[in-house]
Coordinates of C-alpha atoms (C1' of nucleotides) in Angstrom, one line a residue:
Chain A
M498 CA -8.1 -84.2 130.1
P499 CA -7.8 -80.9 131.1
S500 CA -5.5 -79.0 129.5
Y501 CA -2.3 -76.9 131.8
P502 CA -0.4 -74.9 128.6
C503 CA 2.9 -74.2 130.6
A504 CA 3.4 -77.0 134.0
V505 CA 2.4 -80.8 131.9
N506 CA 5.1 -82.4 129.6
E507 CA 4.2 -85.3 127.6
E508 CA 7.5 -87.3 128.4
T509 CA 6.5 -86.9 132.4
T510 CA 3.0 -87.4 132.9
P511 CA 2.0 -89.6 130.3
D512 CA -2.1 -90.4 130.3
V513 CA -2.8 -92.9 133.0
D514 CA -5.4 -94.4 130.8
D515 CA -2.7 -95.1 127.9
L516 CA 0.2 -96.8 130.5
P517 CA 0.4 -100.6 130.1
E518 CA -1.8 -102.5 132.5
Q519 CA 0.5 -103.0 134.6
M520 CA 2.0 -99.5 135.3
R521 CA -1.6 -98.4 135.3
I522 CA -2.0 -100.3 137.7
R523 CA 0.6 -99.5 140.2
R524 CA -0.6 -96.0 139.6
E525 CA -3.8 -96.7 140.8
K526 CA -2.3 -98.4 144.3
R527 CA -0.4 -95.2 145.0
E528 CA -3.9 -93.5 144.2
R529 CA -5.8 -95.5 146.7
M530 CA -3.4 -95.3 149.6
L531 CA -3.4 -91.4 149.2
A532 CA -6.9 -91.7 149.8
A533 CA -6.8 -93.6 152.5
G534 CA -4.6 -91.3 153.5
V535 CA -2.1 -93.9 154.0
S536 CA 1.4 -91.7 152.2
P537 CA 3.0 -94.4 149.3
Y538 CA 6.2 -92.0 149.7
P539 CA 6.7 -91.3 153.8
V540 CA 9.6 -89.3 155.1
E541 CA 10.6 -91.4 157.9
V542 CA 10.2 -95.4 158.5
P543 CA 10.9 -97.3 161.7
R544 CA 13.6 -99.3 161.7
T545 CA 15.9 -100.8 164.5
H546 CA 18.0 -103.1 162.2
S547 CA 19.5 -103.5 158.8
L548 CA 18.4 -106.7 157.3
A549 CA 22.4 -107.5 157.2
E550 CA 22.7 -107.3 160.9
V551 CA 19.1 -109.1 161.9
R552 CA 21.1 -111.9 159.9
A553 CA 24.4 -112.0 161.8
A554 CA 22.4 -111.6 165.5
Y555 CA 20.8 -114.7 164.3
S556 CA 22.8 -116.7 162.0
D557 CA 22.2 -120.2 164.0
L558 CA 18.7 -120.1 164.7
P559 CA 17.4 -123.6 164.3
A560 CA 13.8 -124.3 162.1
D561 CA 10.5 -123.0 163.8
T562 CA 12.1 -120.8 166.4
A563 CA 10.0 -117.8 168.5
T564 CA 13.3 -115.6 170.0
G565 CA 10.9 -113.3 171.4
D566 CA 12.5 -109.8 169.8
K567 CA 11.4 -107.4 167.8
V568 CA 12.9 -105.5 165.0
S569 CA 11.5 -103.3 162.3
V570 CA 13.5 -104.0 159.4
V571 CA 13.4 -102.0 155.9
G572 CA 13.4 -103.7 151.9
R573 CA 12.6 -104.1 148.4
V574 CA 10.1 -106.2 148.0
M575 CA 11.8 -109.1 145.5
F576 CA 9.7 -111.8 146.8
L577 CA 6.2 -112.3 147.2
R578 CA 3.9 -115.4 148.1
N579 CA 0.5 -114.3 149.4
T580 CA -2.0 -117.0 151.0
G581 CA -5.4 -116.7 152.1
K582 CA -4.1 -116.2 155.6
L583 CA -0.1 -116.0 155.8
C584 CA 1.9 -114.0 153.5
F585 CA 5.6 -114.2 152.7
A586 CA 8.3 -111.7 151.1
T587 CA 11.5 -111.7 150.6
L588 CA 13.2 -108.3 151.3
R589 CA 16.6 -107.0 149.6
E590 CA 18.5 -103.8 151.1
G591 CA 21.5 -102.3 149.4
D592 CA 24.4 -104.9 149.9
G593 CA 22.4 -107.6 148.5
T594 CA 21.5 -108.9 152.0
E595 CA 18.0 -110.4 152.0
L596 CA 15.4 -111.4 154.9
Q597 CA 12.1 -112.6 154.5
A598 CA 8.7 -111.1 156.4
M599 CA 6.0 -113.0 157.1
L600 CA 2.6 -111.8 158.1
S601 CA 0.2 -114.0 159.4
L602 CA -3.1 -113.0 159.5
N603 CA -3.1 -114.1 163.5
N604 CA -0.5 -111.3 164.2
V605 CA -1.5 -108.1 161.6
G606 CA -5.1 -108.6 161.3
E607 CA -7.7 -108.6 158.5
D608 CA -7.0 -105.2 157.5
A609 CA -4.0 -105.1 157.3
L610 CA -3.2 -108.5 155.7
S611 CA -5.7 -107.3 153.1
A612 CA -4.3 -104.1 152.7
W613 CA -0.7 -106.2 152.2
K614 CA -2.0 -108.0 149.3
A615 CA -4.0 -105.0 147.5
D616 CA -1.1 -102.3 147.9
V617 CA 2.6 -104.3 147.8
D618 CA 4.3 -105.0 144.1
L619 CA 7.2 -106.6 143.6
G620 CA 9.9 -104.1 143.6
D621 CA 8.5 -102.0 146.5
H622 CA 10.2 -100.8 149.4
V623 CA 8.8 -101.4 152.6
F624 CA 8.8 -101.7 156.3
V625 CA 8.0 -104.6 158.8
T626 CA 8.1 -104.1 162.3
G627 CA 7.1 -107.8 164.5
E628 CA 9.8 -110.8 166.1
V629 CA 12.6 -112.2 164.8
I630 CA 11.6 -115.9 163.6
T631 CA 12.7 -118.8 161.8
S632 CA 10.1 -120.4 159.5
R633 CA 9.4 -124.1 159.8
R634 CA 11.4 -125.1 156.6
G635 CA 14.1 -122.6 158.8
E636 CA 14.4 -119.6 156.7
L637 CA 15.4 -116.4 158.7
S638 CA 12.2 -114.2 159.0
V639 CA 10.9 -111.2 160.8
L640 CA 7.1 -112.4 162.0
A641 CA 5.0 -109.0 161.2
D642 CA 2.4 -107.3 163.8
E643 CA 2.8 -104.2 161.3
W644 CA 4.1 -103.0 157.9
G645 CA 4.2 -100.1 155.6
M646 CA 4.9 -98.6 152.7
A647 CA 8.2 -97.0 152.5
A648 CA 8.6 -96.3 148.6
K649 CA 6.3 -97.6 146.1
S650 CA 7.8 -98.6 142.9
L651 CA 5.5 -97.4 139.7
R652 CA 7.1 -100.1 137.1
P653 CA 7.4 -103.3 136.6
L654 CA 10.8 -105.4 137.5
P655 CA 12.1 -107.2 134.6
V656 CA 11.6 -110.8 135.3
A657 CA 13.8 -112.3 138.1
H658 CA 15.2 -115.3 136.3
K659 CA 15.4 -114.9 132.5
P660 CA 18.9 -112.3 131.9
L661 CA 18.3 -108.0 131.2
G662 CA 19.0 -107.6 127.4
E663 CA 21.9 -105.5 126.9
E664 CA 20.8 -103.1 125.7
T665 CA 18.6 -102.2 128.8
R666 CA 21.3 -103.6 131.5
I667 CA 23.3 -100.0 129.7
R668 CA 20.3 -97.7 129.4
Q669 CA 18.6 -98.5 132.9
R670 CA 21.5 -99.5 134.6
Y671 CA 19.3 -99.1 137.9
V672 CA 17.0 -101.7 136.8
D673 CA 20.5 -103.9 136.1
L674 CA 21.9 -102.9 139.4
I675 CA 18.5 -103.7 141.2
V676 CA 17.9 -107.3 139.4
R677 CA 21.7 -108.8 138.8
P678 CA 24.1 -109.0 141.7
E679 CA 27.1 -109.2 139.3
A680 CA 26.1 -105.3 138.2
R681 CA 25.9 -104.6 141.5
E682 CA 29.7 -106.6 142.1
T683 CA 31.0 -104.9 140.0
V684 CA 30.6 -101.1 141.1
R685 CA 32.1 -102.4 144.6
V686 CA 34.8 -104.0 143.0
R687 CA 35.8 -100.6 140.8
S688 CA 35.5 -98.6 143.7
A689 CA 37.8 -101.0 145.8
V690 CA 40.2 -101.2 143.0
V691 CA 40.6 -97.4 142.5
R692 CA 40.7 -97.3 146.4
S693 CA 43.8 -100.0 146.2
L694 CA 45.1 -97.7 143.8
R695 CA 45.3 -94.6 145.8
E696 CA 46.3 -96.3 149.0
S697 CA 49.4 -97.6 147.0
F698 CA 50.4 -94.2 146.1
H699 CA 50.1 -92.5 149.2
A700 CA 52.1 -95.5 150.8
R701 CA 54.2 -93.9 148.5
G702 CA 54.6 -90.7 149.7
F703 CA 52.6 -89.8 146.5
L704 CA 50.7 -86.4 146.4
E705 CA 46.9 -86.6 144.4
V706 CA 45.7 -83.3 142.5
E707 CA 42.9 -82.3 139.7
T708 CA 44.2 -80.9 136.6
P709 CA 42.1 -78.9 134.9
M710 CA 39.2 -80.8 132.6
L711 CA 38.7 -77.7 130.7
Q712 CA 41.7 -76.7 128.7
T713 CA 42.7 -73.8 125.9
L714 CA 44.5 -75.5 124.4
H715 CA 44.2 -80.1 124.3
G716 CA 47.4 -82.1 124.1
G717 CA 49.5 -84.4 125.9
A718 CA 48.1 -87.2 123.7
S719 CA 47.1 -87.9 120.3
A720 CA 43.7 -87.8 119.8
R721 CA 40.6 -85.7 118.9
P722 CA 38.9 -83.5 121.3
F723 CA 35.7 -82.4 122.1
V724 CA 35.0 -78.5 121.6
T725 CA 32.4 -76.7 124.0
H726 CA 32.3 -72.7 124.4
S727 CA 32.8 -70.5 127.8
N728 CA 30.5 -67.5 127.4
A729 CA 31.8 -65.3 129.6
M730 CA 35.1 -65.7 128.0
S731 CA 33.9 -65.9 124.7
M732 CA 36.1 -68.6 123.3
D733 CA 35.9 -71.9 122.8
L734 CA 37.4 -75.1 125.1
Y735 CA 38.0 -78.1 124.7
L736 CA 38.0 -81.1 127.1
R737 CA 40.9 -82.7 127.8
I738 CA 42.5 -85.4 126.3
A739 CA 45.1 -86.5 129.3
P740 CA 46.3 -84.5 132.1
E741 CA 50.1 -85.0 131.2
L742 CA 51.0 -81.0 129.8
F743 CA 49.9 -80.0 133.8
L744 CA 51.0 -82.9 135.5
K745 CA 54.4 -82.3 134.0
R746 CA 53.7 -78.3 135.6
C747 CA 53.5 -80.2 138.9
V748 CA 56.8 -81.5 138.9
V749 CA 58.3 -78.5 137.3
G750 CA 56.6 -76.6 140.9
G751 CA 58.4 -79.0 143.3
I752 CA 55.7 -82.1 143.3
D753 CA 58.6 -84.6 142.8
K754 CA 55.7 -87.3 143.3
V755 CA 52.2 -86.6 141.9
F756 CA 48.9 -88.7 140.9
E757 CA 45.3 -87.9 139.1
I758 CA 43.0 -90.3 138.7
N759 CA 40.0 -88.6 137.1
R760 CA 38.3 -88.6 133.3
N761 CA 39.6 -87.7 130.0
F762 CA 37.7 -87.1 126.9
R763 CA 38.1 -88.2 122.9
N764 CA 35.6 -88.0 120.8
E765 CA 35.9 -91.4 118.7
G766 CA 33.5 -94.0 118.1
S767 CA 33.0 -96.4 120.7
D768 CA 33.5 -100.3 120.6
S769 CA 34.2 -102.8 123.4
S770 CA 37.7 -101.3 124.6
H771 CA 37.1 -97.7 123.7
S772 CA 34.8 -95.0 125.3
P773 CA 34.8 -91.5 124.2
E774 CA 34.8 -90.7 128.0
F775 CA 37.2 -92.8 130.1
A776 CA 39.1 -92.9 133.4
M777 CA 42.8 -92.8 133.6
L778 CA 45.1 -92.5 136.1
E779 CA 48.5 -90.8 135.3
F780 CA 51.4 -90.6 137.6
Y781 CA 54.8 -88.5 137.5
E782 CA 58.0 -89.2 139.5
A783 CA 61.2 -86.8 139.3
F784 CA 64.0 -89.1 139.2
A785 CA 62.1 -91.6 137.8
T786 CA 62.8 -93.9 134.8
Y787 CA 61.0 -96.1 132.5
D788 CA 62.9 -98.7 134.0
T789 CA 61.4 -97.9 137.6
N790 CA 58.0 -96.9 136.5
A791 CA 57.3 -99.9 134.5
A792 CA 58.1 -101.9 138.4
M793 CA 56.0 -99.3 139.8
T794 CA 53.4 -100.0 137.5
R795 CA 53.2 -103.5 138.2
E796 CA 53.5 -103.2 141.7
L797 CA 50.5 -101.0 141.4
I798 CA 48.3 -104.1 139.6
Q799 CA 49.3 -106.5 141.6
E800 CA 48.7 -104.8 144.7
A801 CA 45.0 -104.0 143.3
A802 CA 44.7 -107.7 142.7
R803 CA 45.7 -108.6 146.0
S804 CA 43.6 -106.6 148.0
V805 CA 40.4 -107.2 146.0
F806 CA 40.2 -110.5 145.1
G807 CA 42.9 -111.8 147.5
G808 CA 45.7 -112.8 145.0
E809 CA 47.4 -112.1 142.3
V810 CA 45.7 -114.9 140.1
V811 CA 42.3 -113.9 139.1
T812 CA 39.5 -115.4 137.7
L813 CA 37.9 -113.5 134.6
D814 CA 33.7 -113.3 133.6
D815 CA 34.6 -116.7 131.5
G816 CA 35.7 -118.9 134.6
S817 CA 39.4 -118.6 133.2
E818 CA 42.2 -117.7 135.3
Y819 CA 44.5 -114.9 134.3
D820 CA 48.2 -114.9 136.3
L821 CA 49.1 -111.1 137.0
S822 CA 52.5 -112.8 139.8
G823 CA 55.7 -112.3 139.6
E824 CA 57.9 -110.0 137.7
W825 CA 56.1 -110.0 133.7
T826 CA 57.7 -110.5 130.1
T827 CA 59.6 -107.7 128.4
L828 CA 60.0 -107.1 124.7
T829 CA 61.7 -104.8 122.2
M830 CA 59.6 -103.4 119.7
Y831 CA 62.3 -103.4 116.9
G832 CA 63.0 -107.2 118.5
S833 CA 60.1 -108.3 118.8
L834 CA 58.9 -106.9 115.2
S835 CA 62.4 -108.7 113.3
E836 CA 61.7 -111.9 115.3
A837 CA 58.4 -112.1 113.9
L838 CA 59.2 -111.0 110.3
E839 CA 61.9 -113.2 110.3
A840 CA 64.1 -110.2 109.3
E841 CA 65.9 -107.3 111.0
V842 CA 63.8 -104.2 111.2
T843 CA 65.9 -101.2 112.9
P844 CA 65.2 -97.1 113.3
E845 CA 67.2 -96.7 110.0
T846 CA 65.1 -99.2 107.7
G847 CA 63.7 -97.2 105.2
V848 CA 60.3 -96.8 104.5
D849 CA 59.7 -98.5 101.3
E850 CA 61.0 -101.7 103.0
L851 CA 58.5 -101.2 105.7
R852 CA 56.1 -101.0 102.8
K853 CA 56.9 -104.7 101.1
H854 CA 57.1 -105.9 105.2
A855 CA 53.1 -104.3 105.2
A856 CA 52.3 -106.3 102.0
A857 CA 53.9 -109.5 102.8
V858 CA 52.2 -110.1 105.9
G859 CA 48.7 -108.8 104.5
L860 CA 48.4 -105.3 105.7
E861 CA 46.6 -102.7 104.5
H862 CA 47.7 -99.7 105.5
D863 CA 48.0 -95.5 104.6
P864 CA 50.2 -94.7 102.1
A865 CA 51.1 -91.8 103.7
L866 CA 52.8 -93.2 106.8
G867 CA 56.1 -92.9 107.6
H868 CA 58.3 -94.9 109.2
G869 CA 57.4 -94.8 113.0
K870 CA 54.0 -95.5 112.5
L871 CA 54.5 -98.4 109.9
V872 CA 56.5 -99.8 112.5
E873 CA 53.6 -99.9 115.1
E874 CA 51.3 -100.8 112.8
L875 CA 53.3 -104.0 111.6
W876 CA 54.2 -104.6 115.5
E877 CA 50.4 -104.6 116.6
H878 CA 48.9 -106.5 113.7
L879 CA 52.3 -109.4 114.3
V880 CA 52.8 -108.7 117.8
G881 CA 50.6 -107.0 120.1
D882 CA 47.5 -108.6 119.0
H883 CA 48.5 -111.7 119.8
L884 CA 50.1 -111.3 123.3
H885 CA 48.0 -112.5 126.3
A886 CA 50.6 -112.4 129.2
P887 CA 51.0 -109.3 130.8
T888 CA 54.1 -107.9 128.7
F889 CA 55.8 -104.6 128.9
V890 CA 56.9 -103.8 125.2
R891 CA 59.5 -101.0 124.8
D892 CA 62.0 -98.9 122.9
F893 CA 59.1 -97.2 120.3
P894 CA 60.2 -95.2 117.4
V895 CA 61.1 -91.5 118.5
E896 CA 59.3 -89.4 115.9
T897 CA 55.3 -91.3 117.6
S898 CA 56.6 -90.4 121.3
P899 CA 56.8 -87.2 121.0
L900 CA 56.9 -86.1 124.5
T901 CA 59.7 -89.3 125.4
R902 CA 63.3 -88.8 126.0
E903 CA 65.3 -90.2 123.1
H904 CA 67.0 -93.6 124.2
R905 CA 70.2 -92.9 126.7
S906 CA 71.9 -95.7 124.1
K907 CA 70.5 -96.5 121.1
P908 CA 69.8 -94.0 118.5
G909 CA 66.0 -93.5 117.0
V910 CA 63.8 -94.7 119.8
A911 CA 62.3 -93.5 123.1
E912 CA 62.8 -94.7 126.3
K913 CA 58.9 -95.4 126.3
W914 CA 56.8 -98.8 127.0
D915 CA 53.4 -100.3 126.3
L916 CA 52.3 -102.5 128.6
Y917 CA 49.8 -105.0 126.9
V918 CA 47.2 -107.2 129.1
R919 CA 44.9 -110.1 127.3
G920 CA 45.7 -108.4 123.8
F921 CA 44.8 -104.3 125.0
E922 CA 47.2 -101.9 125.6
L923 CA 46.7 -101.1 129.7
A924 CA 49.1 -98.7 130.5
T925 CA 52.4 -96.4 128.9
G926 CA 55.0 -95.2 130.0
Y927 CA 57.7 -92.9 129.1
S928 CA 61.1 -91.6 130.8
E929 CA 60.2 -87.9 130.1
L930 CA 61.8 -85.6 127.3
V931 CA 62.6 -82.6 129.8
D932 CA 64.7 -80.2 127.0
P933 CA 63.0 -77.6 126.5
V934 CA 64.5 -76.9 122.9
E935 CA 64.6 -80.4 122.4
E936 CA 60.5 -80.7 123.4
R937 CA 59.9 -77.1 121.4
R938 CA 61.4 -78.7 118.0
R939 CA 58.8 -81.6 118.4
L940 CA 55.7 -79.2 119.4
T941 CA 56.7 -77.1 116.8
E942 CA 56.5 -80.4 114.2
Q943 CA 53.5 -81.6 115.5
G944 CA 51.8 -78.3 115.3
R945 CA 53.1 -78.3 111.6
R946 CA 50.8 -81.6 111.1
A947 CA 47.9 -80.3 113.0
A948 CA 47.7 -77.3 110.5
S949 CA 48.0 -80.1 107.2
G950 CA 45.3 -81.6 108.5
D951 CA 46.3 -83.9 111.2
D952 CA 43.4 -83.6 113.9
E953 CA 45.3 -85.6 116.0
A954 CA 48.3 -84.0 116.1
M955 CA 49.4 -82.2 119.2
R956 CA 49.8 -78.2 119.5
L957 CA 51.8 -76.0 120.4
D958 CA 52.0 -75.1 124.0
E959 CA 54.0 -72.0 124.8
D960 CA 53.3 -72.1 128.7
F961 CA 53.7 -75.8 129.2
L962 CA 57.5 -74.7 126.9
R963 CA 58.0 -72.0 129.6
A964 CA 57.1 -74.1 132.4
L965 CA 60.2 -76.7 130.7
E966 CA 62.2 -73.9 130.6
Y967 CA 62.5 -73.0 134.4
G968 CA 63.6 -76.3 134.1
M969 CA 62.1 -79.7 134.7
P970 CA 63.8 -82.7 136.5
P971 CA 65.1 -86.1 135.1
S972 CA 61.3 -88.4 135.5
G973 CA 59.5 -90.8 135.0
G974 CA 55.7 -90.5 133.9
V975 CA 52.9 -93.4 133.5
G976 CA 49.2 -93.3 132.0
M977 CA 46.6 -96.0 132.8
G978 CA 43.0 -96.5 131.7
I979 CA 41.3 -97.7 134.6
D980 CA 38.4 -98.5 133.0
R981 CA 40.9 -101.0 131.1
L982 CA 42.7 -102.2 134.4
L983 CA 39.1 -103.2 135.7
M984 CA 39.0 -105.1 132.1
A985 CA 41.8 -106.8 132.5
L986 CA 41.0 -107.6 136.3
T987 CA 37.5 -108.9 135.8
G988 CA 37.5 -109.6 132.0
L989 CA 34.2 -107.9 131.1
G990 CA 34.1 -105.0 128.5
I991 CA 34.4 -101.7 129.4
R992 CA 30.8 -100.8 129.1
E993 CA 29.9 -103.4 131.9
T994 CA 32.7 -101.6 134.0
I995 CA 31.5 -98.2 133.3
L996 CA 28.4 -97.3 135.3
F997 CA 26.5 -95.2 132.9
P998 CA 28.1 -95.2 129.5
L999 CA 27.3 -92.7 126.8
V1000 CA 24.4 -94.2 124.5
R1001 CA 22.2 -92.2 122.1
P1002 CA 19.0 -90.9 123.8
E1003 CA 16.4 -93.7 122.6
Chain B
rG1349 C1' 32.5 -94.5 106.7
rG1350 C1' 31.4 -99.5 105.1
rG1351 C1' 29.1 -104.6 105.4
rC1352 C1' 26.4 -108.2 107.8
rC1353 C1' 22.6 -109.4 111.8
rG1354 C1' 18.9 -107.7 115.0
rU1355 C1' 14.1 -104.5 116.4
rU1356 C1' 7.6 -108.6 118.1
rA1357 C1' 3.0 -108.3 125.3
rG1358 C1' 5.9 -105.5 131.4
rC1359 C1' 10.5 -108.8 130.7
rU1360 C1' 12.9 -112.7 128.1
rC1361 C1' 11.4 -114.8 122.8
rA1362 C1' 8.1 -118.1 119.2
rA1363 C1' 5.6 -117.4 114.6
rU1364 C1' 6.6 -123.3 108.8
rU1365 C1' 5.2 -120.8 101.7
rG1366 C1' 3.2 -114.0 102.8
rG1367 C1' -2.8 -116.2 105.5
rU1368 C1' -6.8 -114.7 112.6
rA1369 C1' 0.3 -112.4 116.2
rG1370 C1' 1.6 -116.9 121.0
rA1371 C1' 4.4 -119.2 125.6
rG1372 C1' 6.8 -118.6 129.6
rC1373 C1' 7.6 -115.4 134.2
rU1374 C1' 4.8 -110.6 135.4
rG1375 C1' -0.5 -108.7 136.1
rC1376 C1' -5.8 -109.0 137.1
rG1377 C1' -9.8 -112.2 140.1
rG1378 C1' -10.4 -116.7 143.1
rA1379 C1' -8.6 -121.4 146.5
rC1380 C1' -4.9 -122.1 150.2
rU1381 C1' -1.5 -120.2 157.6
rU1382 C1' 5.1 -122.1 156.1
rU1383 C1' 6.3 -120.4 150.6
rU1384 C1' 11.8 -120.4 148.4
rA1385 C1' 11.3 -119.2 140.3
rA1386 C1' 5.2 -122.9 145.1
rU1387 C1' 0.6 -125.2 143.0
rC1388 C1' -4.4 -125.0 141.4
rC1389 C1' -8.5 -122.5 138.4
rG1390 C1' -9.7 -118.3 135.6
rU1391 C1' -8.4 -114.2 132.8
rA1392 C1' -6.3 -109.4 130.7
rG1393 C1' -2.3 -107.6 127.7
rG1394 C1' 0.5 -105.9 120.9
rU1395 C1' 1.0 -98.9 116.9
rU1396 C1' 4.9 -106.2 115.6
rC1397 C1' 10.7 -99.2 116.3
rU1398 C1' 9.3 -95.6 112.5
rG1399 C1' 7.1 -93.9 107.1
rG1400 C1' 6.2 -95.4 102.4
rG1401 C1' 5.6 -99.3 99.0
rU1402 C1' 4.2 -104.6 96.4
rU1403 C1' -0.3 -107.7 97.7
rC1404 C1' -7.2 -109.4 97.5
rG1405 C1' -4.2 -110.0 102.1
rA1406 C1' 2.4 -107.7 105.2
rG1407 C1' 5.9 -109.7 111.6
rC1408 C1' 7.7 -111.7 107.5
rC1409 C1' 8.4 -108.9 100.2
rC1410 C1' 10.5 -104.0 98.5
rC1411 C1' 12.6 -98.9 99.6
rA1412 C1' 13.9 -95.1 103.4
rG1413 C1' 14.8 -93.2 108.2
rG1414 C1' 16.4 -94.5 114.0
rC1415 C1' 18.3 -97.4 117.5
rG1416 C1' 21.2 -101.5 118.6
rG1417 C1' 24.8 -105.3 118.4
rC1418 C1' 29.3 -107.9 115.4
rC1419 C1' 32.9 -106.9 111.6
rC1420 C1' 36.0 -103.9 108.5
rA1421 C1' 38.3 -99.1 107.7

RNA sequence: GGGCCGUUAGCUCAAUUGGUAGAGCUGCGGACUUUUAAUCCGUAGGUUCUGGGUUCGAGCCCCAGGCGGCCCA
C-alpha cells in the first residue's frame, strides 16, 4: 500500500483488504460501477412522484392491472428478490412509505437486469422509471423500463427481523431509524409535541425568547454546571443549568408572557430518567400564581396529548393506558407526608424528630441535612415514588426553594408545586419571589453554602438582583422537561426520547 | 463512587466438566418471469472487547483495564 504522509486517516480510509467480506464486496461494486462509467452517487436522479404519491393515486387497483401510466420513483431498497428473469425490490422513502419495483427481462433488457443483480444490495437508494402496475398478487408496483443507482450503501443493514441491540440503537441512531419504524415514530411524536406546546403558548399570547446558554454565572436551579472557556475573554464560562434568571429579567422588562424551549446542561450522571443535556420548557407570566400556572401546565399537557394522540388517554409503549384527562389530584407536601407517617409533620417539626422518622422507615440520609431537605427526602421515599396518576404536590419547605415566594398564609412553606407523572417529576411551578431584598438574603445564604463546598448551591447574581430592584410584577413561573414530557406521553426511557443521547466514544 | 450482570461472524444469538468456536438471517456462486422473512443446491465469513496470568490445552478459570446494562449511594 502506498504511503500518504499527511492525508490518510486509518479510521476513515480502512485498508479494503481488512474489511469484513460484506463491506469489501460493496466497495468493489462501487468501484466496478465507476469503472463502467456509471456514478454510484449521481447528483440528480429522475423522480416524478414520491412513493406516497403513487400509493395515493392508485389506491384501489385490482390484481394484475396495467395502468399505462409511467412514473419515476426513488427509494431505499428494503427487500430484494432476484429470480432468473424477474426481480422484485421493495423501495422505502423517508416517511416509511413502501412501494414495490419489478424488473422484468422483457422490459429492461439483459444488460440492465444483470447490472441490477450484480450491483444492487439491501440498503441502496435506487430509482426506477416505468409503468404503474399491480402484480398477480395485487401488490402495487412500478414495472421498470429503466433503473439506476441513486446512492450506493457500503455497509450491510442489520437483519430486519431481529431487534437491534440497545447500544447500537443509541450509538448508530441512523441505523435504528432505517430499520425500526418506532424510532421514526418517536421523532415524529416529539416534533408534534413541541409544536403543540408552541401553539398553545402562541394561542395565549406568549412570546418565545432565547436566553444565554453560555453564562458567566450559573443559576436558577440547584445543579453542578459544565465549565467551558472563552479564549477571547480569557475567562471560564458555564453552560446554563436553567434559563430562569434571564426569563425573569424579561418579565422585569415588560415581556409579561414569555417562554423558552431550549437545552439545559447539568454535570451529572445519566440513567433511565436523567440526561446531562436535556430540553427544558420554562414559562413566566406576570400576574399569574402557582394556582393559575398549575392549571395552565395541565392544559398544555392535555392539549399536547389531544393534538398528537387524539385524546387525553394515551397508550404507552408497554400497551397500557395512561389517563391524563380531567382535573388532577393535588396534595400538600406536609399533609401527605403526615398521612404517610401517621404523625403530624409541620414546618416547625425539629430535625431530630425528622431523623427518627427517617430511621423508622429505613431511609438512609446524610446526617448534615436540614429540615427542608429531610422533609423532601422523606416525602419522595414515602409518597412521591408511589404516585402513578398525575399529581400536583404543593407547599414545599421554604429553605429548599430559594427563588420561591413564601406562602401568603401558611408560615414556613413556599408557594411551589411539583407535578409527578408515573412516579417521576415532570414539572415544577412557583409563585415567584420578587422582593429583591428577600431574594438577596436567600442568595447570600446560597452563596455561603457554595463557599463551604456545596457545589449545587446557587451563586449570588448581582445583575439579576439589580433587575429585581427595578421591580418585577407578581408572577408565576413553570419549568417542564421536554424529554420527560415525551416519557410521560409514550412510556419510553429518556434515551429513546432523545435522538442522540451522550455516549462514551467506542 | 459501590455491587452485580453482559461483551463471541455484518445482525441476533448458541457453545455441556477447561478439550477442533456453531446456528439463523445476511453475503458470495448456481437454478427459477409474480416474490412478500420465497424455495432448493453449493459456499464463504472469527484478534471470542483489550492486556497479562494459570494450564499440556482458555470463549470458559484468575488479575487489571475498556465499553454497556441493572441496582444502590
